[in-house]
Amino acid sequence: MIESTPLNGRMTRWQILLSEFDIVHVNKKAIKGSAIVDFLAKRALEDYEPFNFNFPNEDLMYVVTTEEDSQEGNASNAVGNGIGAALVSPNRDHYPFTSKLDFDYTNNMVEYEACTIGIREVIERKIKVLEVYGDSALVIYQLKGKWETRDLKLINYRRLVLELIEEFDDITFCYLPRDENQMADALATLASMVKVNK
């Protein structure tokens, strides 16, 4: 009949009404957690390797995957807000990494932060040819020079990225719609779950 679960008044009334029709209400499961599990399961490593890989100096695609602050309902919890990015090699191997933000920021500052940490990771691996895919039209088109950067907070971020890209022989910025950037939620959620000691 009625299970002994803590239900609020409305849910209890509905459960009583639906019980005569053998209809059972099932709470929706969290999708973000399963996305992380699926992503990590598909890319399980056979043998342990240190994370700092030395890639050959070949073309490497870099996918910027980010999440904004909790106002957008994205990767945020009591521990903090996370961003993530992934290096994608020409043979489609994914090397994800995440970071946490512990300062006040806007959504666009978060997008620039993710782009900056991603580009720094690529520079560390001494890669000279790079494609940057981002799901923020504002950041991508500002870095391409097609849109002006008017926000004072973003001007310094843009200047920093432009200084960093001088390290590359060839770099292109491509806009990737959020719908096609499925790794974003998983990486940012993972980053927001980690507690950082200060």
PDB file of N, CA and C in Angstrom, residues 64-76 80-85 98-101 105-115 134-136 178 181-192:
ATOM      1  N   VAL A  64      37.580  23.324 -24.487  1.00  0.00           N
ATOM      2  CA  VAL A  64      37.288  24.038 -23.252  1.00  0.00           C
ATOM      3  C   VAL A  64      35.890  23.643 -22.822  1.00  0.00           C
ATOM      4  N   THR A  65      35.779  23.144 -21.608  1.00  0.00           N
ATOM      5  CA  THR A  65      34.474  22.772 -21.089  1.00  0.00           C
ATOM      6  C   THR A  65      34.300  23.412 -19.743  1.00  0.00           C
ATOM      7  N   THR A  66      33.306  24.222 -19.624  1.00  0.00           N
ATOM      8  CA  THR A  66      33.173  24.994 -18.403  1.00  0.00           C
ATOM      9  C   THR A  66      31.752  24.999 -17.889  1.00  0.00           C
ATOM     10  N   GLU A  67      31.646  25.402 -16.669  1.00  0.00           N
ATOM     11  CA  GLU A  67      30.350  25.657 -16.049  1.00  0.00           C
ATOM     12  C   GLU A  67      30.437  26.993 -15.340  1.00  0.00           C
ATOM     13  N   GLU A  68      29.330  27.697 -15.293  1.00  0.00           N
ATOM     14  CA  GLU A  68      29.310  28.980 -14.616  1.00  0.00           C
ATOM     15  C   GLU A  68      28.922  28.797 -13.162  1.00  0.00           C
ATOM     16  N   ASP A  69      28.613  29.921 -12.530  1.00  0.00           N
ATOM     17  CA  ASP A  69      28.299  29.876 -11.105  1.00  0.00           C
ATOM     18  C   ASP A  69      26.907  29.308 -10.851  1.00  0.00           C
ATOM     19  N   SER A  70      26.553  29.208  -9.593  1.00  0.00           N
ATOM     20  CA  SER A  70      25.327  28.540  -9.198  1.00  0.00           C
ATOM     21  C   SER A  70      24.067  29.259  -9.648  1.00  0.00           C
ATOM     22  N   GLN A  71      24.155  30.518 -10.053  1.00  0.00           N
ATOM     23  CA  GLN A  71      22.970  31.224 -10.525  1.00  0.00           C
ATOM     24  C   GLN A  71      22.399  30.559 -11.767  1.00  0.00           C
ATOM     25  N   GLU A  72      23.210  29.917 -12.525  1.00  0.00           N
ATOM     26  CA  GLU A  72      22.753  29.231 -13.724  1.00  0.00           C
ATOM     27  C   GLU A  72      22.322  27.804 -13.423  1.00  0.00           C
ATOM     28  N   GLY A  73      22.418  27.380 -12.179  1.00  0.00           N
ATOM     29  CA  GLY A  73      22.021  26.027 -11.825  1.00  0.00           C
ATOM     30  C   GLY A  73      23.034  24.990 -12.261  1.00  0.00           C
ATOM     31  N   ASN A  74      24.267  25.382 -12.363  1.00  0.00           N
ATOM     32  CA  ASN A  74      25.276  24.460 -12.847  1.00  0.00           C
ATOM     33  C   ASN A  74      26.057  23.859 -11.694  1.00  0.00           C
ATOM     34  N   ALA A  75      27.279  23.501 -11.928  1.00  0.00           N
ATOM     35  CA  ALA A  75      28.057  22.733 -10.962  1.00  0.00           C
ATOM     36  C   ALA A  75      28.412  23.565  -9.747  1.00  0.00           C
ATOM     37  N   SER A  76      27.565  23.508  -8.769  1.00  0.00           N
ATOM     38  CA  SER A  76      27.809  24.247  -7.541  1.00  0.00           C
ATOM     39  C   SER A  76      27.238  23.458  -6.387  1.00  0.00           C
ATOM     40  N   GLY A  80      31.882  24.346  -3.303  1.00  0.00           N
ATOM     41  CA  GLY A  80      32.379  25.379  -4.188  1.00  0.00           C
ATOM     42  C   GLY A  80      31.970  25.169  -5.618  1.00  0.00           C
ATOM     43  N   ASN A  81      32.539  25.970  -6.507  1.00  0.00           N
ATOM     44  CA  ASN A  81      32.225  25.931  -7.924  1.00  0.00           C
ATOM     45  C   ASN A  81      33.430  25.437  -8.696  1.00  0.00           C
ATOM     46  N   GLY A  82      33.165  24.638  -9.728  1.00  0.00           N
ATOM     47  CA  GLY A  82      34.265  24.045 -10.462  1.00  0.00           C
ATOM     48  C   GLY A  82      34.221  24.369 -11.934  1.00  0.00           C
ATOM     49  N   ILE A  83      35.392  24.305 -12.553  1.00  0.00           N
ATOM     50  CA  ILE A  83      35.514  24.424 -13.997  1.00  0.00           C
ATOM     51  C   ILE A  83      36.316  23.232 -14.472  1.00  0.00           C
ATOM     52  N   GLY A  84      36.218  22.949 -15.742  1.00  0.00           N
ATOM     53  CA  GLY A  84      36.955  21.818 -16.269  1.00  0.00           C
ATOM     54  C   GLY A  84      37.323  22.046 -17.720  1.00  0.00           C
ATOM     55  N   ALA A  85      38.291  21.309 -18.181  1.00  0.00           N
ATOM     56  CA  ALA A  85      38.724  21.349 -19.571  1.00  0.00           C
ATOM     57  C   ALA A  85      39.287  19.980 -19.908  1.00  0.00           C
ATOM     58  N   THR A  98      40.417  19.418 -13.985  1.00  0.00           N
ATOM     59  CA  THR A  98      39.455  20.339 -13.387  1.00  0.00           C
ATOM     60  C   THR A  98      40.165  21.296 -12.444  1.00  0.00           C
ATOM     61  N   SER A  99      39.461  22.343 -12.096  1.00  0.00           N
ATOM     62  CA  SER A  99      39.989  23.316 -11.150  1.00  0.00           C
ATOM     63  C   SER A  99      38.817  23.920 -10.391  1.00  0.00           C
ATOM     64  N   LYS A 100      39.133  24.502  -9.244  1.00  0.00           N
ATOM     65  CA  LYS A 100      38.118  25.146  -8.413  1.00  0.00           C
ATOM     66  C   LYS A 100      38.388  26.630  -8.319  1.00  0.00           C
ATOM     67  N   LEU A 101      37.324  27.401  -8.266  1.00  0.00           N
ATOM     68  CA  LEU A 101      37.455  28.847  -8.131  1.00  0.00           C
ATOM     69  C   LEU A 101      37.111  29.242  -6.708  1.00  0.00           C
ATOM     70  N   TYR A 105      33.414  36.001  -9.010  1.00  0.00           N
ATOM     71  CA  TYR A 105      33.591  35.988 -10.450  1.00  0.00           C
ATOM     72  C   TYR A 105      32.248  36.115 -11.145  1.00  0.00           C
ATOM     73  N   THR A 106      32.316  36.476 -12.429  1.00  0.00           N
ATOM     74  CA  THR A 106      31.141  36.483 -13.290  1.00  0.00           C
ATOM     75  C   THR A 106      31.206  35.245 -14.182  1.00  0.00           C
ATOM     76  N   ASN A 107      30.109  34.962 -14.881  1.00  0.00           N
ATOM     77  CA  ASN A 107      30.086  33.809 -15.782  1.00  0.00           C
ATOM     78  C   ASN A 107      31.189  33.904 -16.839  1.00  0.00           C
ATOM     79  N   ASN A 108      31.370  35.090 -17.404  1.00  0.00           N
ATOM     80  CA  ASN A 108      32.371  35.245 -18.453  1.00  0.00           C
ATOM     81  C   ASN A 108      33.792  35.144 -17.907  1.00  0.00           C
ATOM     82  N   MET A 109      34.008  35.571 -16.676  1.00  0.00           N
ATOM     83  CA  MET A 109      35.324  35.384 -16.055  1.00  0.00           C
ATOM     84  C   MET A 109      35.624  33.898 -15.914  1.00  0.00           C
ATOM     85  N   VAL A 110      34.606  33.103 -15.588  1.00  0.00           N
ATOM     86  CA  VAL A 110      34.786  31.653 -15.466  1.00  0.00           C
ATOM     87  C   VAL A 110      35.186  31.060 -16.812  1.00  0.00           C
ATOM     88  N   GLU A 111      34.540  31.507 -17.876  1.00  0.00           N
ATOM     89  CA  GLU A 111      34.879  31.008 -19.213  1.00  0.00           C
ATOM     90  C   GLU A 111      36.338  31.325 -19.556  1.00  0.00           C
ATOM     91  N   TYR A 112      36.771  32.545 -19.256  1.00  0.00           N
ATOM     92  CA  TYR A 112      38.166  32.912 -19.503  1.00  0.00           C
ATOM     93  C   TYR A 112      39.116  32.114 -18.610  1.00  0.00           C
ATOM     94  N   GLU A 113      38.743  31.874 -17.365  1.00  0.00           N
ATOM     95  CA  GLU A 113      39.577  31.067 -16.459  1.00  0.00           C
ATOM     96  C   GLU A 113      39.796  29.679 -17.043  1.00  0.00           C
ATOM     97  N   ALA A 114      38.720  29.053 -17.522  1.00  0.00           N
ATOM     98  CA  ALA A 114      38.841  27.709 -18.092  1.00  0.00           C
ATOM     99  C   ALA A 114      39.735  27.721 -19.324  1.00  0.00           C
ATOM    100  N   CYS A 115      39.562  28.725 -20.156  1.00  0.00           N
ATOM    101  CA  CYS A 115      40.401  28.845 -21.351  1.00  0.00           C
ATOM    102  C   CYS A 115      41.862  29.027 -20.958  1.00  0.00           C
ATOM    103  N   GLY A 134      35.348  26.288 -27.536  1.00  0.00           N
ATOM    104  CA  GLY A 134      34.709  26.810 -26.339  1.00  0.00           C
ATOM    105  C   GLY A 134      33.216  26.956 -26.524  1.00  0.00           C
ATOM    106  N   ASP A 135      32.473  26.818 -25.427  1.00  0.00           N
ATOM    107  CA  ASP A 135      31.022  26.942 -25.521  1.00  0.00           C
ATOM    108  C   ASP A 135      30.530  28.328 -25.112  1.00  0.00           C
ATOM    109  N   SER A 136      31.433  29.288 -25.003  1.00  0.00           N
ATOM    110  CA  SER A 136      31.054  30.675 -24.740  1.00  0.00           C
ATOM    111  C   SER A 136      31.326  31.491 -26.000  1.00  0.00           C
ATOM    112  N   ARG A 178      26.801  24.716 -26.522  1.00  0.00           N
ATOM    113  CA  ARG A 178      26.745  23.990 -25.254  1.00  0.00           C
ATOM    114  C   ARG A 178      26.101  22.615 -25.403  1.00  0.00           C
ATOM    115  N   ASN A 181      28.627  20.070 -26.294  1.00  0.00           N
ATOM    116  CA  ASN A 181      29.757  20.009 -25.377  1.00  0.00           C
ATOM    117  C   ASN A 181      29.331  19.239 -24.127  1.00  0.00           C
ATOM    118  N   GLN A 182      29.151  17.923 -24.254  1.00  0.00           N
ATOM    119  CA  GLN A 182      28.573  17.097 -23.200  1.00  0.00           C
ATOM    120  C   GLN A 182      29.504  16.876 -22.022  1.00  0.00           C
ATOM    121  N   MET A 183      30.782  17.070 -22.206  1.00  0.00           N
ATOM    122  CA  MET A 183      31.719  16.839 -21.122  1.00  0.00           C
ATOM    123  C   MET A 183      31.691  17.964 -20.087  1.00  0.00           C
ATOM    124  N   ALA A 184      31.116  19.089 -20.440  1.00  0.00           N
ATOM    125  CA  ALA A 184      31.135  20.261 -19.551  1.00  0.00           C
ATOM    126  C   ALA A 184      30.515  19.978 -18.194  1.00  0.00           C
ATOM    127  N   ASP A 185      29.312  19.448 -18.180  1.00  0.00           N
ATOM    128  CA  ASP A 185      28.644  19.188 -16.899  1.00  0.00           C
ATOM    129  C   ASP A 185      29.430  18.203 -16.053  1.00  0.00           C
ATOM    130  N   ALA A 186      29.915  17.149 -16.684  1.00  0.00           N
ATOM    131  CA  ALA A 186      30.617  16.113 -15.925  1.00  0.00           C
ATOM    132  C   ALA A 186      31.883  16.659 -15.268  1.00  0.00           C
ATOM    133  N   LEU A 187      32.695  17.394 -16.010  1.00  0.00           N
ATOM    134  CA  LEU A 187      33.949  17.908 -15.451  1.00  0.00           C
ATOM    135  C   LEU A 187      33.708  18.971 -14.384  1.00  0.00           C
ATOM    136  N   ALA A 188      32.786  19.871 -14.644  1.00  0.00           N
ATOM    137  CA  ALA A 188      32.532  20.929 -13.664  1.00  0.00           C
ATOM    138  C   ALA A 188      31.905  20.367 -12.396  1.00  0.00           C
ATOM    139  N   THR A 189      31.021  19.384 -12.544  1.00  0.00           N
ATOM    140  CA  THR A 189      30.427  18.756 -11.368  1.00  0.00           C
ATOM    141  C   THR A 189      31.501  18.046 -10.559  1.00  0.00           C
ATOM    142  N   LEU A 190      32.389  17.346 -11.249  1.00  0.00           N
ATOM    143  CA  LEU A 190      33.486  16.665 -10.569  1.00  0.00           C
ATOM    144  C   LEU A 190      34.348  17.665  -9.804  1.00  0.00           C
ATOM    145  N   ALA A 191      34.653  18.786 -10.431  1.00  0.00           N
ATOM    146  CA  ALA A 191      35.482  19.803  -9.771  1.00  0.00           C
ATOM    147  C   ALA A 191      34.773  20.400  -8.565  1.00  0.00           C
ATOM    148  N   SER A 192      33.459  20.564  -8.653  1.00  0.00           N
ATOM    149  CA  SER A 192      32.738  21.185  -7.536  1.00  0.00           C
ATOM    150  C   SER A 192      32.598  20.250  -6.349  1.00  0.00           C
TER     151      SER A 192
END
